[in-house]
Amino acid sequence: MSEKRIEELRRQIQYYRDAYYQENQSLISDYDYDLLERELKSLELAHGVAEGSPTVLVGGKASEVFAPVKHLTPMMSLDNAFSEEEFLAWSQRAGGGPFLCEPKIDGLALSITYENGVLVKAATRGDGETGEDVTQNVLTIQGVPHRLSGSNHPAVIEIRGEVYFPLKAFEKLNADLVAAGKPPFANPRNSASGSLRQKDPAVTASRPLRMLVHGFGSFEGLNTQSEVYQLLESWGLPTTKQFAVAQDATSAYKFITQLSQKRHDLEHEIDGVVVKVDELSRQRELGATSRAPRWAIAYKYPPEQVNTKLLDIKVSIGRTGRATPFAVLAPVKVAGSEVEFATLHNQDQVRAKGILIGDTVVLRKAGDVIPEILGPVVALRNGSEREFVMPTHCPECSFELAPAQEGDVDLRCPNAESCPAQLRERIAYIGSRAALDIEALGYVSATALTQPLEPSQPPVQSEADLFDLTLEKLLPIRAYVLDPDTGLPKHDADGNPKIVDFFRKKDGSPAEVALKLLANLEEAKTRELWKILTSLSIRHVGPVAARALCNEFGSIEKILQASEDELSQVDGVGPTLASSIKDWYQESWHQRIIERWKASGVQLEIPDFAGPVLTDGIFSGMTIVVTGSMQSMTREDAEAKIIAQGGKASSSVSKKTSFVVAGPGAGSKLAKAEELGIEVIDEATFIARLAS
């Protein structure tokens, strides 16, 4: 049985390798591929390694499209570590530090030969011994010098590195390919390989490929790997700025964990960290196996990209009526959680990604970021796939979908008053921390209140009803339990929709959630005025603008009765937001919300308001941007604290920005701040400043 499994694994691995190296197709995720290799290695330890096994070979065969190139020094693979324990075990075998640590770029391995400082040959890794001649294509890559800078160049030297495709450029390339009727690439690595391995160098030249180099094939006269980097840079070769020398394994592992937190700030994909013994003499002593050096290891991060099946594309309706396509996926574990759904934003993005219902797709989930489909694995299509057609009518109320205004990409359901989906989402938003922070008014409660099963009638048919709820209205309610990401019913183990008596116990007495909801609603009546304004779901009016408006006018009534010009004069509001407020209040059913809330005792003005509130505090006169995810608070909480301390919470970075609070997942705003030389602090520092 074991021998049969070994042969099966060898065939599978070779099949996936051929697709990866010859066809630029990832038919399986890197993580799943690594698991197959690990299983094969484990079985071969007990049963022996056959000549020609994938575990002793490097890469794939060179393509016949390009001329073969024999490497002066073999290009080897790296062994992997997937845990701290495995990494520490390797460091002990390697004899300890110092170690050079660098990002493991998810690109295409390349060797460039220079003779007396002049580029004469460039080749892919191939099988490690022989690669493909891609010299003319590499000459088109920006940043790769045709002639080395400096002096004292050896007669012949092989430079090793990775060719990659910048992430932003990858998205544009795929959109252009789909628009031209061509299949998109599944991920940036495939796009880099496919772009470099073109028969026509002009095609390669049209793609914004980049390269980072990390070593030599062979070279004498240096003592450490870190000196190698200095020499490469002095020769004008592109090197990463993200490397560091760690004195011991503990420090190296700290580098690994720290880089994982900012990996999404890099312009290229990485899937881990390469750790090398820094001393070149020790590298030579440790030597190599048939396929990998003993002096280096690739620490692989948990997978953030996996392959899974796209079962369907459905459309959800948000609280402002926006119709958003979302992917229904075969459940798959990625970035530490199981994923069944992924947003697709709008119909144009579905088209740009080139995905079909039934495709195997590449799914990416970066930490707390919403799961995203990168693209399809075109090679796995069998003809049964079908295109997504954006519905013309709302899936919940059947109103015709349309752009809010000419030129808008998004379609919206115009039935704001009666659309069940919009009402459900607005009521759930009222209970969220961004609005009134009503603990017992979560998504399930909002669903039960607005869409109960017959014979119950919805006690909340508009926001106007919310603060008039009583036990008598709550107790009869039975409702489906809906998934907050999709609005679809959840199912039990037998596949039946989950139905609950949400507000009463089996004996008919009030459930704790019913009592808690009524108490929470009573408390919410006296929330800060800006929170009450935010909870009305007026388009464009978020917590920051709401606070500025309330501090200026002092009451909801005065805000709604102010002219557009008066509203526009408030710092951070502007004409678009002012127009949105006036449009909202023209609807009679919106006016009824205000009237009913006031009659129910909701406090719609700042007590003892004597004029515009000028907040003083530690951030007075400062403009602060919060980006990325926070651990101890939401971004909205952080912005509220900034405003409470006299600062301005901005959504964009400019020269006027005082500092940026950046959490994990911070992207373009962090890059902009670094480009402008603006101070960047983490959440812990921000909290410390609040307490000072």
XYZ file of C-alpha atoms in Angstrom:
692
model
C 0.000 0.000 0.000
C 2.838 2.405 0.886
C 4.669 1.699 -2.380
C 1.478 2.336 -4.353
C 0.997 5.636 -2.518
C 4.634 6.604 -3.198
C 4.201 6.086 -6.931
C 0.916 7.972 -6.885
C 2.539 10.911 -5.075
C 5.472 10.967 -7.490
C 3.121 11.118 -10.468
C 1.002 13.839 -8.872
C 3.958 15.997 -7.903
C 5.562 15.686 -11.322
C 2.260 16.582 -13.005
C 1.898 19.718 -10.875
C 5.569 20.629 -11.416
C 5.245 20.371 -15.192
C 2.164 22.609 -15.148
C 3.911 25.097 -12.848
C 7.252 25.323 -14.661
C 6.214 24.621 -18.259
C 2.720 26.107 -18.535
C 2.839 28.861 -15.860
C -0.249 27.289 -14.254
C -0.759 26.698 -10.516
C -3.155 23.749 -10.559
C -2.777 23.345 -6.803
C -2.024 25.815 -4.023
C 1.578 26.054 -2.784
C 0.462 24.842 0.632
C -1.235 21.719 -0.717
C 1.767 21.036 -2.959
C 4.121 21.307 0.029
C 1.952 18.799 1.917
C 2.272 16.297 -0.950
C 6.068 16.683 -0.985
C 6.239 16.267 2.789
C 4.147 13.100 2.648
C 6.378 11.678 -0.085
C 9.561 12.509 1.841
C 8.140 10.841 4.948
C 7.273 7.648 3.057
C 10.644 7.608 1.291
C 12.447 7.745 4.630
C 10.948 4.338 5.414
C 10.980 2.792 1.933
C 13.936 4.416 0.193
C 14.397 7.157 -2.383
C 14.347 6.137 -6.022
C 16.567 7.809 -8.615
C 14.546 10.491 -10.359
C 12.125 11.048 -7.450
C 10.811 14.641 -7.230
C 12.275 14.862 -3.724
C 15.825 14.753 -5.111
C 15.233 16.839 -8.231
C 15.083 20.616 -8.533
C 12.340 22.542 -10.347
C 11.133 21.316 -13.728
C 12.430 20.443 -17.172
C 13.565 23.254 -19.429
C 11.110 24.134 -22.185
C 11.999 23.295 -25.794
C 10.840 26.779 -26.815
C 14.075 28.286 -25.456
C 17.669 27.253 -25.964
C 19.143 25.296 -23.025
C 21.668 26.959 -20.734
C 23.975 24.954 -18.457
C 24.392 26.766 -15.127
C 27.982 27.251 -13.991
C 26.832 26.470 -10.459
C 23.611 24.457 -9.852
C 20.528 26.436 -8.840
C 19.111 24.558 -5.889
C 15.755 24.488 -4.106
C 15.278 25.182 -0.404
C 13.983 22.930 2.326
C 10.968 24.278 4.218
C 10.004 24.882 7.844
C 6.351 25.403 8.796
C 6.619 25.992 12.550
C 8.878 27.558 15.145
C 9.888 24.076 16.319
C 10.979 23.024 12.823
C 12.879 26.268 12.347
C 14.717 25.947 15.676
C 15.592 22.332 14.881
C 17.148 23.446 11.578
C 19.089 26.263 13.283
C 20.629 23.729 15.673
C 21.642 21.455 12.787
C 23.178 24.483 11.063
C 25.209 25.347 14.155
C 23.445 28.570 15.144
C 23.786 32.174 13.985
C 24.473 34.750 12.831
C 21.758 34.405 10.176
C 20.807 36.597 7.238
C 17.006 36.865 6.965
C 15.173 38.087 3.841
C 11.678 37.917 2.319
C 10.931 34.816 0.241
C 9.613 36.426 -2.935
C 6.921 34.429 -4.701
C 8.380 34.888 -8.177
C 10.464 33.167 -10.843
C 14.049 32.135 -9.994
C 16.597 33.541 -12.441
C 20.348 33.388 -12.998
C 22.144 36.205 -14.851
C 25.712 35.779 -16.077
C 27.994 38.806 -16.318
C 31.386 38.698 -18.067
C 33.714 41.529 -17.064
C 30.643 43.420 -15.815
C 28.555 42.974 -18.983
C 25.294 40.978 -19.044
C 25.796 38.118 -21.527
C 23.279 35.462 -20.476
C 20.107 35.049 -18.420
C 18.446 31.721 -17.683
C 15.557 30.282 -15.692
C 16.306 27.650 -13.049
C 14.886 24.746 -15.076
C 15.939 21.484 -13.410
C 18.685 23.231 -11.450
C 21.425 22.080 -13.807
C 20.005 23.370 -17.096
C 17.662 26.283 -17.598
C 16.096 28.260 -20.459
C 17.859 31.080 -22.275
C 15.711 34.195 -21.683
C 18.502 36.737 -22.186
C 16.703 39.007 -24.633
C 13.630 39.097 -22.420
C 15.601 39.914 -19.261
C 17.295 42.808 -21.060
C 13.847 44.498 -21.133
C 13.335 44.361 -17.341
C 13.611 47.776 -15.701
C 16.272 47.897 -12.990
C 18.403 45.023 -14.303
C 21.723 46.630 -15.393
C 23.146 45.668 -18.767
C 26.544 46.694 -17.408
C 27.515 46.592 -13.733
C 28.465 49.768 -11.897
C 31.639 50.124 -9.880
C 34.834 48.215 -10.534
C 36.744 44.989 -9.841
C 34.163 42.824 -11.560
C 35.130 39.149 -11.855
C 35.750 37.723 -15.315
C 32.599 35.605 -15.013
C 29.896 35.631 -12.337
C 26.352 34.268 -12.028
C 23.920 36.525 -10.156
C 20.866 34.841 -8.620
C 17.510 36.434 -7.899
C 13.728 36.451 -8.374
C 11.669 38.085 -11.102
C 8.278 39.244 -9.832
C 5.170 41.087 -10.953
C 4.158 44.098 -8.774
C 0.746 43.523 -7.206
C -0.971 46.661 -8.489
C 0.314 46.040 -11.990
C -0.931 42.431 -11.775
C -4.500 43.598 -11.225
C -4.307 45.922 -14.237
C -2.736 43.239 -16.449
C -5.532 40.770 -15.709
C -8.204 43.375 -16.423
C -6.521 44.170 -19.765
C -6.229 40.478 -20.664
C -9.907 39.841 -19.967
C -10.910 42.950 -21.934
C -8.922 41.568 -24.879
C -10.713 38.231 -24.609
C -7.644 36.411 -23.258
C -7.478 34.201 -20.135
C -6.189 35.996 -17.013
C -3.343 34.794 -14.818
C -4.307 33.080 -11.567
C -1.707 34.873 -9.431
C 1.269 37.266 -9.653
C 3.837 34.441 -9.751
C 2.217 32.907 -12.824
C 2.024 36.329 -14.467
C 5.762 36.874 -13.847
C 6.674 33.495 -15.303
C 4.330 33.838 -18.268
C 5.525 37.367 -18.997
C 9.216 36.464 -18.879
C 8.929 33.234 -20.874
C 7.605 34.873 -24.044
C 9.004 34.011 -27.473
C 8.733 37.683 -28.421
C 10.809 39.945 -26.114
C 8.533 42.845 -27.089
C 5.721 41.183 -25.105
C 7.979 40.900 -22.063
C 8.966 44.544 -22.509
C 5.291 45.534 -22.329
C 4.945 43.962 -18.869
C 6.223 45.850 -15.771
C 8.419 43.028 -14.452
C 10.905 43.729 -11.683
C 13.745 41.728 -10.149
C 15.499 41.495 -6.795
C 18.840 39.691 -6.531
C 20.043 37.810 -3.459
C 23.359 36.112 -4.179
C 26.018 34.650 -6.439
C 26.380 31.278 -8.000
C 30.026 31.274 -6.921
C 32.425 34.010 -5.819
C 35.549 34.266 -3.686
C 36.882 37.080 -1.530
C 33.901 37.770 0.776
C 33.262 36.571 4.315
C 29.517 36.910 4.902
C 26.205 36.820 3.068
C 25.489 40.363 4.266
C 28.684 41.537 2.519
C 27.304 39.911 -0.620
C 24.314 42.266 -0.433
C 26.542 45.294 -0.052
C 28.614 44.311 -3.079
C 25.540 43.559 -5.211
C 24.101 46.970 -4.387
C 27.411 48.710 -5.167
C 27.297 47.106 -8.611
C 23.895 48.700 -9.273
C 21.910 45.486 -8.891
C 18.423 45.688 -7.304
C 18.402 44.236 -3.790
C 15.724 44.089 -1.120
C 15.794 46.646 1.682
C 13.931 44.226 3.937
C 16.840 41.939 4.923
C 18.463 41.834 8.370
C 21.243 39.969 10.155
C 20.065 38.131 13.275
C 22.646 37.016 15.804
C 20.745 33.921 16.916
C 17.704 31.775 16.123
C 15.451 33.692 18.540
C 16.194 36.980 16.791
C 15.730 35.344 13.387
C 12.318 34.026 14.399
C 11.387 37.506 15.638
C 12.222 38.832 12.150
C 9.965 36.124 10.668
C 6.988 37.136 12.828
C 7.529 40.877 12.330
C 7.718 40.572 8.541
C 4.496 38.554 8.524
C 2.713 41.596 10.004
C 3.823 43.938 7.218
C 3.982 41.501 4.295
C 0.954 43.174 2.703
C 2.753 46.510 2.597
C 5.307 45.123 0.121
C 4.848 45.662 -3.609
C 5.339 41.948 -4.330
C 3.965 38.679 -2.994
C 5.980 36.785 -0.389
C 5.147 33.402 1.089
C 7.702 33.328 3.865
C 11.255 34.192 4.897
C 14.563 32.732 3.726
C 17.083 32.340 6.538
C 20.737 31.709 5.633
C 23.851 31.097 7.700
C 25.617 34.426 7.252
C 29.229 33.191 7.243
C 30.209 31.940 3.785
C 32.934 29.644 5.160
C 30.315 27.847 7.294
C 28.030 27.612 4.268
C 30.788 25.720 2.448
C 31.340 23.448 5.466
C 27.649 22.582 5.752
C 27.343 21.819 2.042
C 24.136 20.572 0.440
C 21.975 17.564 -0.310
C 21.215 16.657 -3.917
C 18.567 19.396 -4.128
C 18.955 21.903 -1.257
C 21.700 23.632 0.769
C 21.951 22.658 4.431
C 22.858 26.253 5.326
C 19.515 27.796 4.350
C 15.835 27.228 5.092
C 12.585 28.719 3.795
C 10.181 29.439 6.632
C 6.715 29.239 5.056
C 3.860 31.347 6.424
C 0.408 29.769 6.860
C -1.296 29.785 3.468
C -3.117 32.973 2.494
C -3.736 31.687 -1.008
C -5.588 28.461 -1.709
C -7.477 26.936 -4.606
C -11.160 26.151 -4.238
C -14.312 25.748 -6.335
C -16.520 28.708 -7.218
C -19.964 27.152 -6.743
C -22.073 30.207 -7.536
C -22.202 33.998 -7.620
C -25.087 35.636 -5.803
C -25.994 39.258 -5.051
C -26.568 40.876 -1.659
C -28.201 44.254 -0.994
C -26.590 46.587 1.546
C -28.128 49.194 3.846
C -27.841 51.946 1.231
C -29.207 49.698 -1.530
C -25.894 48.797 -3.144
C -26.065 45.484 -5.025
C -22.865 43.524 -4.385
C -22.018 40.214 -6.076
C -20.411 37.664 -3.769
C -18.832 34.312 -4.437
C -20.234 31.121 -2.929
C -17.227 28.819 -2.501
C -16.562 25.233 -1.598
C -15.519 25.699 2.068
C -11.756 25.983 2.426
C -9.399 26.888 5.279
C -7.160 29.881 4.613
C -5.318 32.315 6.915
C -6.531 30.397 9.960
C -10.271 30.410 9.251
C -12.759 28.562 7.079
C -14.041 30.605 4.159
C -17.252 29.972 2.201
C -17.885 33.419 0.734
C -15.860 36.213 -0.878
C -16.957 39.664 -2.023
C -16.696 40.576 -5.704
C -17.639 44.271 -5.258
C -19.480 44.800 -8.563
C -20.206 43.224 -11.927
C -17.247 44.984 -13.561
C -14.848 43.292 -11.161
C -16.355 39.872 -11.905
C -15.730 40.554 -15.593
C -12.230 41.932 -14.976
C -11.186 38.849 -13.015
C -12.324 36.592 -15.848
C -13.987 34.100 -13.506
C -16.782 31.737 -14.449
C -19.219 29.929 -12.159
C -17.788 26.427 -11.757
C -14.139 27.560 -12.015
C -11.396 26.484 -9.673
C -10.260 29.857 -8.356
C -7.317 31.216 -6.391
C -8.582 32.646 -3.109
C -6.556 35.068 -1.005
C -7.283 36.032 2.585
C -4.771 38.256 4.324
C -5.306 38.228 8.087
C -8.483 40.152 8.896
C -8.926 41.376 5.331
C -12.088 40.262 3.501
C -11.403 37.156 1.347
C -10.647 38.008 -2.289
C -10.653 35.930 -5.456
C -7.503 36.638 -7.462
C -8.501 34.763 -10.602
C -9.359 31.413 -12.195
C -7.174 28.365 -12.840
C -8.023 28.307 -16.531
C -6.231 24.997 -17.200
C -8.746 23.130 -15.021
C -11.834 24.219 -16.989
C -13.869 21.381 -18.497
C -16.500 23.300 -20.456
C -19.255 23.137 -17.840
C -18.455 26.613 -16.484
C -20.829 29.512 -17.140
C -20.726 33.290 -17.062
C -22.245 35.329 -14.251
C -25.133 37.520 -15.297
C -25.844 40.499 -13.050
C -29.557 40.505 -12.111
C -31.642 43.397 -13.362
C -33.917 43.383 -10.293
C -33.382 43.300 -6.534
C -33.268 39.675 -5.330
C -35.302 40.558 -2.213
C -37.934 43.087 -3.307
C -37.871 42.774 -7.131
C -37.377 46.515 -7.772
C -35.297 47.262 -10.868
C -31.637 47.912 -10.041
C -30.066 51.110 -11.374
C -27.053 53.407 -10.760
C -27.700 56.121 -8.166
C -26.495 58.636 -10.746
C -25.124 58.592 -14.255
C -21.644 57.145 -14.453
C -21.827 55.088 -11.240
C -20.389 51.584 -11.522
C -22.514 50.232 -8.674
C -26.147 49.286 -9.147
C -28.562 50.027 -6.316
C -32.039 49.019 -5.278
C -34.075 52.270 -5.203
C -36.703 50.803 -2.847
C -35.029 52.118 0.290
C -38.215 52.254 2.360
C -39.615 48.761 1.756
C -36.712 46.556 0.617
C -36.364 43.830 3.308
C -32.607 43.585 2.788
C -31.960 47.303 3.210
C -34.129 47.519 6.322
C -32.415 44.488 7.865
C -28.972 45.926 7.170
C -29.885 49.383 8.510
C -31.312 47.986 11.734
C -28.215 45.834 12.231
C -26.054 48.904 11.609
C -27.916 50.862 14.289
C -26.838 48.195 16.776
C -23.191 48.208 15.651
C -20.314 49.870 17.489
C -20.027 52.426 14.682
C -23.525 53.679 15.514
C -25.505 53.206 18.781
C -23.554 50.179 20.062
C -26.624 48.171 21.156
C -25.226 44.838 22.324
C -28.448 42.830 21.912
C -29.168 44.252 18.442
C -26.876 42.141 16.287
C -27.494 40.765 12.811
C -29.640 37.854 13.984
C -31.793 40.115 16.157
C -32.175 42.590 13.300
C -33.316 39.751 11.032
C -35.826 38.497 13.575
C -37.273 41.991 14.099
C -37.678 42.795 10.408
C -38.343 39.417 8.768
C -40.007 36.948 11.161
C -41.746 33.803 9.951
C -45.522 33.776 9.650
C -47.831 34.129 11.487
C -45.703 36.772 13.212
C -45.787 40.278 11.763
C -42.582 42.320 11.686
C -42.570 44.599 14.743
C -39.979 46.769 12.959
C -41.146 47.846 9.488
C -39.048 50.997 9.606
C -36.410 52.492 11.901
C -39.307 54.538 13.280
C -40.595 51.430 15.108
C -37.356 50.536 16.861
C -37.702 52.534 20.089
C -41.384 51.566 20.515
C -40.665 47.856 20.966
C -42.296 46.040 23.901
C -42.269 42.486 25.238
C -45.690 41.924 23.709
C -44.289 42.715 20.275
C -41.167 40.582 20.743
C -42.445 37.307 22.217
C -44.356 35.911 19.191
C -41.379 36.195 16.839
C -39.947 33.114 15.086
C -37.228 33.654 12.504
C -34.589 32.091 10.278
C -30.987 32.443 11.425
C -29.174 34.240 8.594
C -25.487 34.409 7.750
C -24.316 38.027 8.299
C -22.011 37.895 5.250
C -24.651 36.838 2.751
C -28.127 37.283 4.243
C -28.822 33.610 3.438
C -30.338 31.154 5.965
C -27.917 29.043 7.925
C -28.580 25.285 7.976
C -28.289 22.542 10.576
C -26.354 19.294 10.171
C -29.270 17.756 8.264
C -29.398 20.620 5.762
C -32.562 22.221 7.167
C -32.816 26.006 7.677
C -32.234 27.021 11.278
C -35.372 28.499 12.896
C -35.444 29.973 16.382
C -37.930 31.394 18.892
C -35.551 34.220 19.389
C -37.169 36.273 22.145
C -38.837 33.683 24.385
C -37.978 30.502 26.235
C -39.673 27.141 25.734
C -42.005 27.856 28.655
C -43.164 31.056 26.953
C -41.363 33.452 29.302
C -39.147 36.240 27.929
C -35.653 35.147 26.903
C -32.709 37.072 28.293
C -32.053 38.625 24.872
C -35.547 40.206 24.868
C -35.049 41.837 28.254
C -31.543 42.893 27.347
C -32.652 44.408 24.026
C -35.296 46.580 25.675
C -32.838 47.732 28.340
C -30.167 48.452 25.694
C -32.623 50.473 23.617
C -33.561 52.572 26.624
C -29.874 53.309 27.288
C -29.287 54.131 23.614
C -31.825 56.971 23.722
C -29.237 59.166 25.435
C -26.197 58.243 23.352
C -24.006 61.099 22.104
C -25.761 63.032 19.365
C -23.207 62.207 16.659
C -23.843 58.490 17.230
C -27.574 59.021 16.741
C -26.934 60.952 13.516
C -24.599 58.208 12.286
C -27.232 55.541 12.978
C -29.650 57.120 10.464
C -27.610 55.657 7.551
C -27.545 58.902 5.586
C -25.276 58.192 2.647
C -21.707 59.507 3.132
C -22.382 60.526 6.775
C -19.986 58.490 8.878
C -18.840 59.026 12.476
C -16.259 61.729 11.647
C -18.633 63.930 9.618
C -21.482 63.292 12.085
C -19.390 64.521 14.980
C -18.353 67.666 13.124
C -21.982 68.440 12.212
C -23.290 67.869 15.745
C -20.565 70.019 17.270
C -21.501 72.805 14.848
C -25.332 72.723 15.030
C -26.125 71.017 18.339
C -29.296 69.192 17.229
C -30.521 66.791 14.533
C -33.354 69.209 13.696
C -30.967 72.120 13.010
C -28.704 69.896 10.875
C -31.614 68.704 8.753
C -33.034 72.207 8.339
C -29.724 73.861 7.482
C -29.088 74.881 3.856
C -26.590 73.042 1.684
C -24.264 76.039 1.848
C -24.387 76.079 5.659
C -23.698 72.351 5.823
C -20.866 72.571 3.290
C -19.041 75.150 5.424
C -18.527 72.606 8.223
C -14.984 71.267 8.237
C -14.914 67.795 6.660
C -18.419 67.946 5.129
C -18.388 69.487 1.659
C -21.027 69.751 -1.110
C -21.538 66.026 -1.806
C -22.271 65.155 1.800
C -24.424 68.273 2.272
C -26.517 67.348 -0.759
C -26.921 63.798 0.561
C -28.308 65.103 3.879
C -30.835 67.353 2.130
C -31.937 64.536 -0.206
C -32.403 62.180 2.743
C -34.665 64.567 4.653
C -36.911 65.215 1.666
C -38.322 61.686 2.043
C -41.473 61.764 4.213
C -40.728 58.364 5.749
C -37.352 59.667 6.931
C -39.127 62.584 8.573
C -41.377 60.095 10.383
C -38.288 58.371 11.841
C -37.180 61.636 13.419
C -40.698 62.379 14.722
C -41.185 58.900 16.217
C -37.737 58.763 17.798
C -38.315 62.145 19.403
C -41.714 61.023 20.703
C -40.098 57.849 22.107
C -37.611 59.884 24.129
C -34.526 59.674 21.934
C -32.344 62.665 22.761
C -31.942 64.521 19.454
C -29.948 67.468 20.722
C -26.894 68.208 22.804
C -28.097 69.218 26.282
C -27.485 72.898 27.114
C -25.935 73.542 23.699
C -24.665 77.143 23.616
C -22.975 77.265 20.211
C -20.361 75.435 18.140
C -18.278 73.072 20.267
C -14.548 73.776 20.025
C -12.905 70.677 21.398
C -9.537 71.139 23.046
C -7.185 68.274 23.764
C -3.823 66.665 23.126
C -4.495 66.457 19.373
C -5.716 70.044 18.928
C -4.773 71.381 15.502
C -3.568 67.980 14.276
C -4.754 65.994 11.263
C -4.436 62.257 11.896
C -5.039 59.248 9.638
C -5.916 55.776 10.969
C -5.266 52.861 8.607
C -5.077 49.081 8.834
C -6.836 46.983 11.468
C -6.807 47.807 15.182
C -6.700 45.181 17.932
C -8.250 46.895 20.962
C -10.668 49.192 19.121
C -12.252 49.738 15.724
C -10.959 52.391 13.339
C -14.154 54.334 14.058
C -13.368 54.210 17.790
C -9.858 55.496 17.131
C -11.169 58.347 14.963
C -13.735 59.264 17.631
C -10.949 59.471 20.220
C -8.942 61.714 17.900
C -11.889 64.087 17.476
C -12.633 64.000 21.213
C -9.071 65.207 21.790
C -9.448 68.138 19.388
C -7.889 66.513 16.328
C -9.185 66.003 12.808
C -9.562 62.395 11.656
C -8.789 62.320 7.948
C -9.267 59.523 5.419
C -6.330 60.509 3.209
C -2.629 61.198 3.743
C -1.192 64.530 2.621
C 1.558 66.951 3.593
C -0.857 68.370 6.187
C -1.092 65.004 8.001
C 0.439 65.196 11.475
C 0.936 61.445 11.891
C -0.511 58.103 10.800
C -1.719 55.328 13.109
C -1.016 52.118 11.178
C -2.183 48.640 12.108
C -1.746 45.278 10.325
C -2.958 45.382 6.734
C -2.153 49.069 6.234
C -1.486 49.582 2.547
C -1.297 52.594 0.251
C -1.833 55.142 3.051
C 1.171 53.770 4.931
C 3.265 53.863 1.752
C 2.183 57.458 1.092
C 3.120 58.494 4.638
C 6.573 56.937 4.303
C 7.032 58.618 0.921
C 6.199 62.033 2.435
C 8.278 61.436 5.552
C 5.263 61.624 7.868
C 5.489 60.031 11.306
C 3.917 56.555 11.543
C 3.000 55.029 14.926
C 1.408 51.735 15.941
C -1.718 51.193 18.022
C 0.192 50.815 21.305
C 1.914 54.188 20.815
C -1.419 55.797 19.912
C -2.984 54.478 23.141
C 0.003 55.742 25.123
C -0.418 59.238 23.630
C -4.101 59.216 24.512
C -3.171 58.472 28.121
C -0.470 61.168 28.310
